[in-house]
C-alpha cells in the first residue's frame, strides 16, 4: 500500500514595508519530487529604493565580489561605453562599481556599474582639478586601467584598481581579495603590466 506524506507549512507575516511567505511540500514513496517555494518581499511600497547593507560594515569596506559577478575590467569597459574617456580608477564599494573617468576637456565623471549585471546605474560629473597630473602620469603608458585589472586578476578577485600619480613610482595599484577574504595590494607596471607585491603591503 502506497503511503503519501505531505507536509505543508505556510507562514505569513504582515509587516510594515513587506512580509515573508514560505511553503514546503514533500511527497514520499514513489514520488520523489520536492517542491519549495519561497517569496521574500521587503520592497518599500512607496517605490523608494532600499539601501544595500549586505556588507554589514560601518566603515564602507568593499564587498568581495562573488564568482560570476562583473569583474573590474568589465565594469571599466561598461563605464567607458557610457562615458568615453580615460578610466583612472575602479572600486567595488557600497554594492556597486564606481569608475572614475577623465573625459575630454579635463572633465571628470564617476560612473556607477551594477556588479551583477554590468548595467550603468548612474553617472555624475565631478569637480576635480588634478587632470594635468593624471595625464602626466599616463604619458608613455601603454597599460590601461582595464589592462591593469586583468593582469591583477591572476592574483585574486580585483576589488579596486587606481592610478598612482604621486612620487617616482607612477603606475597602477590594485587590491585583490582571496576566497577567504584576505586582501592584498599590488603594483602593476604601466608599460609591461607586470604585477608585483606592493612594498607597503609586505
XYZ file of N, CA, C and O in Angstrom, residues 10-169:
640
model
N 2.935 26.920 6.026
C 2.816 28.257 5.439
C 2.870 29.270 6.560
O 2.104 29.189 7.502
N 3.800 30.155 6.456
C 3.929 31.198 7.458
C 3.770 32.540 6.786
O 4.461 32.815 5.828
N 2.838 33.317 7.251
C 2.626 34.642 6.651
C 2.732 35.684 7.736
O 2.170 35.531 8.803
N 3.449 36.716 7.478
C 3.590 37.792 8.454
C 3.315 39.109 7.777
O 3.851 39.373 6.725
N 2.467 39.900 8.379
C 2.162 41.229 7.815
C 3.013 42.233 8.546
O 2.812 42.496 9.723
N 3.989 42.760 7.874
C 4.906 43.718 8.481
C 4.879 45.010 7.687
O 4.616 45.011 6.491
N 5.201 46.096 8.346
C 5.267 47.374 7.649
C 6.444 47.313 6.694
O 7.567 47.089 7.096
N 6.186 47.509 5.412
C 7.238 47.512 4.395
C 7.451 46.167 3.743
O 8.236 46.030 2.839
N 6.786 45.076 4.198
C 6.963 43.807 3.494
C 6.630 42.633 4.366
O 6.278 42.769 5.530
N 6.754 41.442 3.815
C 6.458 40.230 4.550
C 7.154 39.064 3.908
O 7.791 39.176 2.880
N 7.013 37.876 4.523
C 7.670 36.678 4.021
C 6.680 35.530 4.044
O 5.997 35.317 5.040
N 6.635 34.795 2.974
C 5.785 33.617 2.924
C 6.634 32.445 2.486
O 7.397 32.531 1.548
N 6.506 31.298 3.199
C 7.293 30.125 2.888
C 6.373 28.924 2.805
O 5.575 28.699 3.716
N 6.488 28.148 1.731
C 5.684 26.940 1.594
C 6.607 25.791 1.287
O 7.489 25.899 0.447
N 6.411 24.628 1.985
C 7.261 23.470 1.804
C 6.372 22.255 1.636
O 5.503 21.998 2.465
N 6.549 21.511 0.563
C 5.759 20.296 0.339
C 6.700 19.155 0.014
O 7.585 19.287 -0.811
N 6.527 18.010 0.695
C 7.370 16.845 0.478
C 6.474 15.651 0.234
O 5.559 15.388 1.017
N 6.683 14.900 -0.830
C 5.903 13.708 -1.125
C 6.808 12.496 -1.017
O 7.922 12.503 -1.521
N 6.332 11.447 -0.386
C 7.153 10.270 -0.133
C 6.871 9.135 -1.086
O 6.120 9.252 -2.041
N 7.420 7.932 -0.783
C 7.313 6.694 -1.556
C 7.808 6.864 -2.978
O 8.922 7.301 -3.219
N 6.955 6.550 -3.957
C 7.380 6.546 -5.353
C 7.567 7.938 -5.918
O 8.212 8.128 -6.922
N 6.937 8.927 -5.305
C 7.042 10.301 -5.795
C 8.170 10.988 -5.058
O 8.053 11.308 -3.892
N 9.294 11.148 -5.741
C 10.474 11.738 -5.095
C 10.521 13.238 -5.241
O 11.515 13.868 -4.933
N 9.461 13.820 -5.759
C 9.511 15.259 -6.022
C 9.425 16.051 -4.737
O 8.712 15.686 -3.812
N 10.189 17.104 -4.691
C 10.182 18.024 -3.568
C 10.000 19.424 -4.103
O 10.711 19.829 -5.004
N 9.052 20.132 -3.566
C 8.784 21.479 -4.064
C 8.955 22.472 -2.934
O 8.365 22.307 -1.874
N 9.780 23.466 -3.182
C 9.999 24.514 -2.192
C 9.749 25.848 -2.858
O 10.345 26.150 -3.878
N 8.869 26.617 -2.299
C 8.582 27.941 -2.835
C 8.810 28.961 -1.746
O 8.298 28.817 -0.645
N 9.576 29.978 -2.082
C 9.873 30.996 -1.094
C 9.799 32.356 -1.749
O 10.363 32.556 -2.800
N 9.091 33.253 -1.120
C 8.971 34.609 -1.651
C 9.339 35.592 -0.569
O 8.758 35.579 0.501
N 10.349 36.394 -0.861
C 10.750 37.444 0.069
C 10.468 38.776 -0.585
O 10.930 39.038 -1.676
N 9.752 39.610 0.098
C 9.427 40.908 -0.472
C 9.536 41.963 0.608
O 8.672 42.077 1.455
N 10.655 42.682 0.604
C 10.793 43.761 1.559
C 10.982 45.078 0.842
O 11.672 45.970 1.309
N 10.333 45.195 -0.326
C 10.398 46.453 -1.045
C 9.511 47.480 -0.385
O 8.474 47.163 0.177
N 9.904 48.707 -0.495
C 9.119 49.818 0.031
C 7.956 50.085 -0.904
O 8.127 50.263 -2.100
N 6.721 50.050 -0.381
C 5.543 50.233 -1.212
C 5.506 51.590 -1.890
O 4.816 51.775 -2.880
N 6.238 52.560 -1.365
C 6.246 53.887 -1.967
C 7.191 53.968 -3.137
O 7.353 55.004 -3.744
N 7.848 52.833 -3.456
C 8.741 52.809 -4.618
C 10.114 53.358 -4.313
O 10.919 53.563 -5.205
N 10.436 53.592 -3.046
C 11.745 54.114 -2.714
C 12.757 52.985 -2.787
O 12.480 51.838 -2.476
N 13.940 53.324 -3.225
C 14.997 52.330 -3.341
C 15.549 52.034 -1.962
O 15.965 52.918 -1.234
N 15.565 50.748 -1.611
C 16.093 50.396 -0.301
C 17.603 50.283 -0.388
O 18.148 49.889 -1.405
N 18.267 50.595 0.685
C 19.725 50.585 0.689
C 20.236 49.163 0.784
O 19.608 48.296 1.371
N 21.401 48.920 0.200
C 22.034 47.615 0.220
C 23.039 47.606 1.355
O 24.090 48.208 1.279
N 22.691 46.889 2.432
C 23.585 46.864 3.595
C 24.132 45.473 3.803
O 24.410 45.078 4.924
N 24.330 44.754 2.692
C 24.846 43.406 2.821
C 26.242 43.384 3.402
O 26.663 42.402 3.991
N 26.991 44.451 3.217
C 28.365 44.460 3.725
C 28.387 44.303 5.236
O 29.230 43.627 5.791
N 27.464 44.971 5.917
C 27.441 44.931 7.363
C 28.585 45.682 7.998
O 28.868 45.528 9.177
N 29.312 46.486 7.206
C 30.446 47.230 7.739
C 30.093 48.703 7.809
O 29.577 49.274 6.871
N 30.413 49.329 8.923
C 30.131 50.745 9.076
C 31.172 51.614 8.402
O 30.964 52.794 8.192
N 32.332 51.020 8.060
C 33.410 51.831 7.511
C 33.401 51.852 5.989
O 34.330 52.356 5.367
N 32.362 51.297 5.371
C 32.272 51.347 3.915
C 33.267 50.443 3.221
O 33.686 50.704 2.106
N 33.656 49.354 3.871
C 34.616 48.437 3.264
C 34.027 47.826 2.007
O 32.829 47.648 1.881
N 34.902 47.483 1.065
C 34.437 46.940 -0.196
C 33.849 45.567 0.006
O 34.261 44.822 0.890
N 32.874 45.212 -0.834
C 32.276 43.893 -0.806
C 33.066 42.995 -1.737
O 33.258 43.307 -2.901
N 33.558 41.876 -1.213
C 34.293 40.954 -2.066
C 33.355 40.389 -3.112
O 32.273 39.923 -2.809
N 33.761 40.473 -4.363
C 32.907 40.026 -5.452
C 32.751 38.517 -5.411
O 33.690 37.785 -5.124
N 31.558 38.034 -5.667
C 31.295 36.615 -5.702
C 31.552 36.094 -7.107
O 31.520 36.845 -8.071
N 31.827 34.786 -7.240
C 32.025 34.227 -8.577
C 30.831 34.538 -9.472
O 29.687 34.397 -9.077
N 31.105 34.947 -10.692
C 30.036 35.284 -11.611
C 29.701 36.759 -11.631
O 28.971 37.218 -12.502
N 30.192 37.508 -10.666
C 29.961 38.948 -10.654
C 30.745 39.619 -11.771
O 31.685 39.060 -12.324
N 30.358 40.827 -12.091
C 31.073 41.618 -13.090
C 32.473 41.939 -12.555
O 32.624 42.407 -11.432
N 33.482 41.681 -13.348
C 34.854 41.930 -12.919
C 35.176 43.420 -13.019
O 34.438 44.196 -13.630
N 36.306 43.788 -12.443
C 36.746 45.182 -12.516
C 36.956 45.605 -13.970
O 36.554 46.692 -14.378
N 37.578 44.738 -14.754
C 37.829 45.059 -16.168
C 36.510 45.243 -16.925
O 36.373 46.153 -17.749
N 35.534 44.391 -16.645
C 34.238 44.502 -17.316
C 33.503 45.769 -16.896
O 32.821 46.406 -17.708
N 33.627 46.135 -15.624
C 32.996 47.364 -15.143
C 33.606 48.587 -15.824
O 32.896 49.532 -16.194
N 34.919 48.570 -16.010
C 35.596 49.676 -16.688
C 35.132 49.776 -18.136
O 34.848 50.866 -18.643
N 35.029 48.632 -18.804
C 34.566 48.618 -20.194
C 33.161 49.200 -20.308
O 32.874 50.015 -21.194
N 32.273 48.801 -19.399
C 30.894 49.301 -19.413
C 30.854 50.802 -19.157
O 30.089 51.540 -19.780
N 31.690 51.270 -18.235
C 31.719 52.700 -17.907
C 32.201 53.528 -19.097
O 31.663 54.600 -19.383
N 33.213 53.030 -19.801
C 33.754 53.772 -20.941
C 32.810 53.762 -22.137
O 32.836 54.684 -22.955
N 31.978 52.737 -22.250
C 30.966 52.743 -23.299
C 29.942 53.835 -23.034
O 29.448 54.477 -23.953
N 29.639 54.039 -21.759
C 28.665 55.073 -21.383
C 29.282 56.464 -21.434
O 28.671 57.416 -21.935
N 30.509 56.575 -20.900
C 31.198 57.858 -20.821
C 32.604 57.701 -21.391
O 33.519 57.275 -20.677
N 32.807 58.004 -22.660
C 34.132 57.846 -23.271
C 35.178 58.727 -22.582
O 34.887 59.821 -22.121
N 36.376 58.207 -22.513
C 37.474 58.933 -21.893
C 38.539 57.969 -21.426
O 38.715 56.893 -22.004
N 39.238 58.336 -20.369
C 40.283 57.507 -19.791
C 39.879 57.094 -18.392
O 39.669 57.951 -17.520
N 39.737 55.791 -18.164
C 39.414 55.298 -16.827
C 40.648 55.425 -15.949
O 41.742 54.993 -16.323
N 40.467 56.031 -14.793
C 41.587 56.269 -13.885
C 41.500 55.398 -12.643
O 42.513 55.063 -12.029
N 40.295 54.988 -12.269
C 40.139 54.111 -11.115
C 38.808 53.386 -11.198
O 37.871 53.845 -11.859
N 38.758 52.248 -10.510
C 37.516 51.489 -10.373
C 37.537 50.839 -9.002
O 38.556 50.270 -8.592
N 36.428 50.952 -8.294
C 36.366 50.400 -6.942
C 34.988 49.809 -6.692
O 33.971 50.412 -7.012
N 34.981 48.610 -6.108
C 33.732 47.974 -5.717
C 33.395 48.452 -4.314
O 34.032 48.076 -3.346
N 32.390 49.329 -4.215
C 32.099 49.981 -2.945
C 30.600 50.229 -2.825
O 29.940 50.612 -3.789
N 30.052 49.983 -1.640
C 28.636 50.231 -1.377
C 27.723 49.519 -2.368
O 26.714 50.054 -2.804
N 28.091 48.299 -2.732
C 27.220 47.491 -3.572
C 27.265 47.785 -5.049
O 26.432 47.276 -5.803
N 28.218 48.600 -5.528
C 28.326 48.856 -6.963
C 29.767 49.234 -7.301
O 30.542 49.620 -6.431
N 30.096 49.074 -8.579
C 31.387 49.548 -9.052
C 31.307 51.049 -9.280
O 30.324 51.538 -9.843
N 32.320 51.773 -8.854
C 32.432 53.199 -9.130
C 33.689 53.416 -9.963
O 34.797 53.145 -9.502
N 33.485 53.870 -11.190
C 34.599 54.053 -12.127
C 34.776 55.542 -12.398
O 33.835 56.218 -12.817
N 35.977 56.054 -12.129
C 36.291 57.455 -12.405
C 36.866 57.578 -13.802
O 37.840 56.895 -14.146
N 36.254 58.444 -14.596
C 36.653 58.615 -15.994
C 37.048 60.072 -16.236
O 36.304 60.992 -15.889
N 38.226 60.260 -16.820
C 38.674 61.583 -17.230
C 38.318 61.748 -18.701
O 38.888 61.093 -19.577
N 37.332 62.585 -18.968
C 36.841 62.769 -20.332
C 37.576 63.927 -21.001
O 38.467 64.551 -20.420
N 37.167 64.219 -22.236
C 37.777 65.332 -22.954
C 37.473 66.646 -22.231
O 36.460 66.797 -21.561
N 38.400 67.580 -22.390
C 38.216 68.859 -21.720
C 38.495 68.800 -20.239
O 38.082 69.674 -19.482
N 39.209 67.747 -19.806
C 39.585 67.591 -18.402
C 38.364 67.529 -17.485
O 38.405 67.993 -16.340
N 37.283 66.959 -17.976
C 36.069 66.808 -17.180
C 36.041 65.421 -16.559
O 36.240 64.413 -17.247
N 35.783 65.365 -15.265
C 35.733 64.102 -14.536
C 34.295 63.616 -14.411
O 33.369 64.392 -14.204
N 34.131 62.297 -14.510
C 32.835 61.667 -14.307
C 33.013 60.426 -13.433
O 34.024 59.720 -13.554
N 32.055 60.175 -12.573
C 32.004 58.922 -11.834
C 30.811 58.137 -12.346
O 29.678 58.612 -12.307
N 31.091 56.929 -12.851
C 30.050 56.077 -13.419
C 29.857 54.874 -12.505
O 30.825 54.186 -12.163
N 28.615 54.632 -12.097
C 28.302 53.509 -11.223
C 27.774 52.341 -12.053
O 26.877 52.505 -12.877
N 28.350 51.153 -11.810
C 28.017 49.953 -12.570
C 27.495 48.879 -11.617
O 28.096 48.626 -10.573
N 26.390 48.233 -11.991
C 25.840 47.138 -11.192
C 26.792 45.950 -11.236
O 27.182 45.515 -12.324
N 27.187 45.401 -10.079
C 28.173 44.324 -10.062
C 27.629 42.973 -10.507
O 28.396 42.046 -10.729
N 26.303 42.854 -10.634
C 25.735 41.571 -11.045
C 25.330 41.542 -12.514
O 25.255 40.474 -13.120
N 25.090 42.711 -13.109
C 24.624 42.741 -14.496
C 25.502 43.568 -15.430
O 25.429 43.417 -16.643
N 26.313 44.457 -14.882
C 27.145 45.324 -15.706
C 26.405 46.521 -16.272
O 26.963 47.257 -17.079
N 25.165 46.735 -15.837
C 24.393 47.876 -16.328
C 24.830 49.154 -15.621
O 25.240 49.129 -14.465
N 24.706 50.269 -16.322
C 25.040 51.563 -15.739
C 23.904 51.990 -14.813
O 22.746 52.078 -15.223
N 24.245 52.239 -13.558
C 23.255 52.659 -12.571
C 23.110 54.170 -12.523
O 22.081 54.688 -12.082
N 24.137 54.872 -12.954
C 24.101 56.326 -12.932
C 25.483 56.892 -13.186
O 26.485 56.185 -13.155
N 25.529 58.177 -13.471
C 26.801 58.861 -13.706
C 26.656 60.304 -13.255
O 25.570 60.886 -13.328
N 27.736 60.853 -12.763
C 27.714 62.246 -12.334
C 29.036 62.909 -12.652
O 30.085 62.262 -12.692
N 28.963 64.208 -12.893
C 30.174 64.981 -13.170
C 30.803 65.383 -11.841
O 30.110 65.756 -10.903
N 32.113 65.266 -11.766
C 32.835 65.587 -10.540
C 33.719 66.804 -10.738
O 34.209 67.066 -11.838
N 33.927 67.517 -9.648
C 34.808 68.681 -9.672
C 36.189 68.278 -9.161
O 36.441 68.264 -7.957
N 37.049 67.900 -10.075
C 38.422 67.533 -9.734
C 39.354 68.449 -10.510
O 39.040 68.872 -11.621
N 40.509 68.729 -9.922
C 41.442 69.642 -10.582
C 42.813 69.022 -10.825
O 43.791 69.732 -11.025
N 42.872 67.681 -10.792
C 44.175 67.040 -10.969
C 44.317 66.374 -12.326
O 45.085 65.432 -12.492
N 43.598 66.859 -13.323
C 43.654 66.261 -14.657
C 45.067 66.322 -15.235
O 45.532 65.368 -15.878
N 45.761 67.422 -15.009
C 47.111 67.573 -15.555
C 48.062 66.530 -14.966
O 48.877 65.929 -15.688
N 47.961 66.293 -13.666
C 48.822 65.302 -13.018
C 48.535 63.902 -13.542
O 49.451 63.095 -13.757
N 47.264 63.613 -13.737
C 46.890 62.290 -14.233
C 47.402 62.082 -15.646
O 47.980 61.033 -15.970
N 47.223 63.073 -16.494
C 47.695 62.930 -17.877
C 49.222 62.802 -17.917
O 49.772 62.068 -18.747
N 49.922 63.494 -17.025
C 51.377 63.388 -16.965
C 51.805 61.988 -16.521
O 52.770 61.421 -17.039
N 51.060 61.419 -15.544
C 51.384 60.081 -15.051
C 51.139 59.015 -16.115
O 51.823 57.988 -16.153
N 50.167 59.270 -16.990
C 49.828 58.303 -18.027
C 50.651 58.483 -19.300
O 50.569 57.649 -20.212
N 51.436 59.539 -19.360
C 52.231 59.799 -20.551
C 53.236 58.662 -20.764
O 54.020 58.321 -19.882
N 53.194 58.066 -21.929
C 54.107 56.966 -22.228
C 53.620 55.614 -21.747
O 54.246 54.585 -22.026
N 52.515 55.599 -21.002
C 51.979 54.327 -20.503
C 51.205 53.621 -21.605
O 50.461 54.239 -22.363
N 51.394 52.316 -21.695
C 50.653 51.516 -22.673
C 49.617 50.622 -22.004
O 48.807 49.994 -22.681
N 49.645 50.570 -20.683
C 48.716 49.725 -19.916
C 47.579 50.588 -19.386
O 47.805 51.577 -18.688
N 46.363 50.235 -19.744
C 45.187 50.969 -19.278
C 44.713 50.413 -17.942
O 45.216 49.380 -17.466
N 43.724 51.076 -17.365
C 43.136 50.585 -16.114
C 42.536 49.205 -16.328
O 42.633 48.320 -15.468
N 41.910 49.012 -17.474
C 41.323 47.702 -17.794
C 42.405 46.632 -17.896
O 42.252 45.517 -17.367
N 43.521 46.969 -18.551
C 44.638 46.033 -18.666
C 45.196 45.691 -17.285
O 45.520 44.529 -17.003
N 45.325 46.712 -16.442
C 45.863 46.503 -15.094
C 44.946 45.592 -14.280
O 45.416 44.726 -13.537
N 43.644 45.785 -14.419
C 42.677 44.949 -13.695
C 42.771 43.498 -14.153
O 42.713 42.570 -13.334
N 42.919 43.287 -15.463
C 43.042 41.932 -15.988
C 44.327 41.273 -15.493
O 44.334 40.085 -15.151
N 45.418 42.030 -15.457
C 46.693 41.481 -15.006
C 46.635 41.105 -13.529
O 47.093 40.033 -13.127
N 46.040 41.966 -12.712
C 45.967 41.709 -11.273
C 45.003 40.582 -10.943
O 45.106 39.970 -9.871
N 44.070 40.287 -11.846
C 43.090 39.226 -11.597
C 43.755 37.862 -11.447
O 43.155 36.941 -10.870
N 44.996 37.729 -11.914
C 45.719 36.470 -11.738
C 46.088 36.238 -10.272
O 46.420 35.116 -9.876
N 46.018 37.294 -9.469
C 46.380 37.203 -8.051
C 45.174 37.046 -7.132
O 45.329 36.814 -5.936
N 43.973 37.196 -7.666
C 42.760 37.114 -6.845
C 41.652 37.948 -7.467
O 41.797 38.465 -8.575
N 40.560 38.077 -6.752
C 39.433 38.876 -7.236
C 39.743 40.352 -7.036
O 39.925 40.802 -5.910
N 39.813 41.094 -8.129
C 40.163 42.514 -8.061
C 38.954 43.308 -7.561
O 37.873 43.238 -8.132
N 39.149 44.055 -6.478
C 38.076 44.892 -5.930
C 38.362 46.375 -6.111
O 37.491 47.207 -5.885
N 39.583 46.703 -6.540
C 39.876 48.094 -6.866
C 41.137 48.173 -7.710
O 42.035 47.335 -7.586
N 41.172 49.166 -8.583
C 42.372 49.493 -9.354
C 42.417 51.004 -9.446
O 41.398 51.655 -9.643
N 43.619 51.576 -9.266
C 43.721 53.027 -9.169
C 45.076 53.470 -9.704
O 46.084 52.768 -9.549
N 45.095 54.637 -10.318
C 46.342 55.194 -10.832
C 47.071 55.911 -9.703
O 46.519 56.786 -9.047
N 48.326 55.528 -9.499
C 49.173 56.206 -8.523
C 49.986 57.247 -9.276
O 50.913 56.920 -10.010
N 49.612 58.523 -9.099
C 50.318 59.591 -9.823
C 51.205 60.411 -8.896
O 51.621 61.515 -9.234
N 51.515 59.850 -7.720
C 52.382 60.538 -6.760
C 53.767 59.901 -6.741
O 53.921 58.695 -6.942
N 54.763 60.705 -6.464
C 56.112 60.191 -6.298
C 56.729 59.700 -7.587
O 56.279 59.985 -8.691
N 57.783 58.900 -7.439
C 58.513 58.423 -8.610
C 57.971 57.133 -9.184
O 58.208 56.814 -10.341
N 57.259 56.357 -8.365
C 56.750 55.066 -8.822
C 55.330 55.207 -9.367
O 54.373 54.692 -8.811
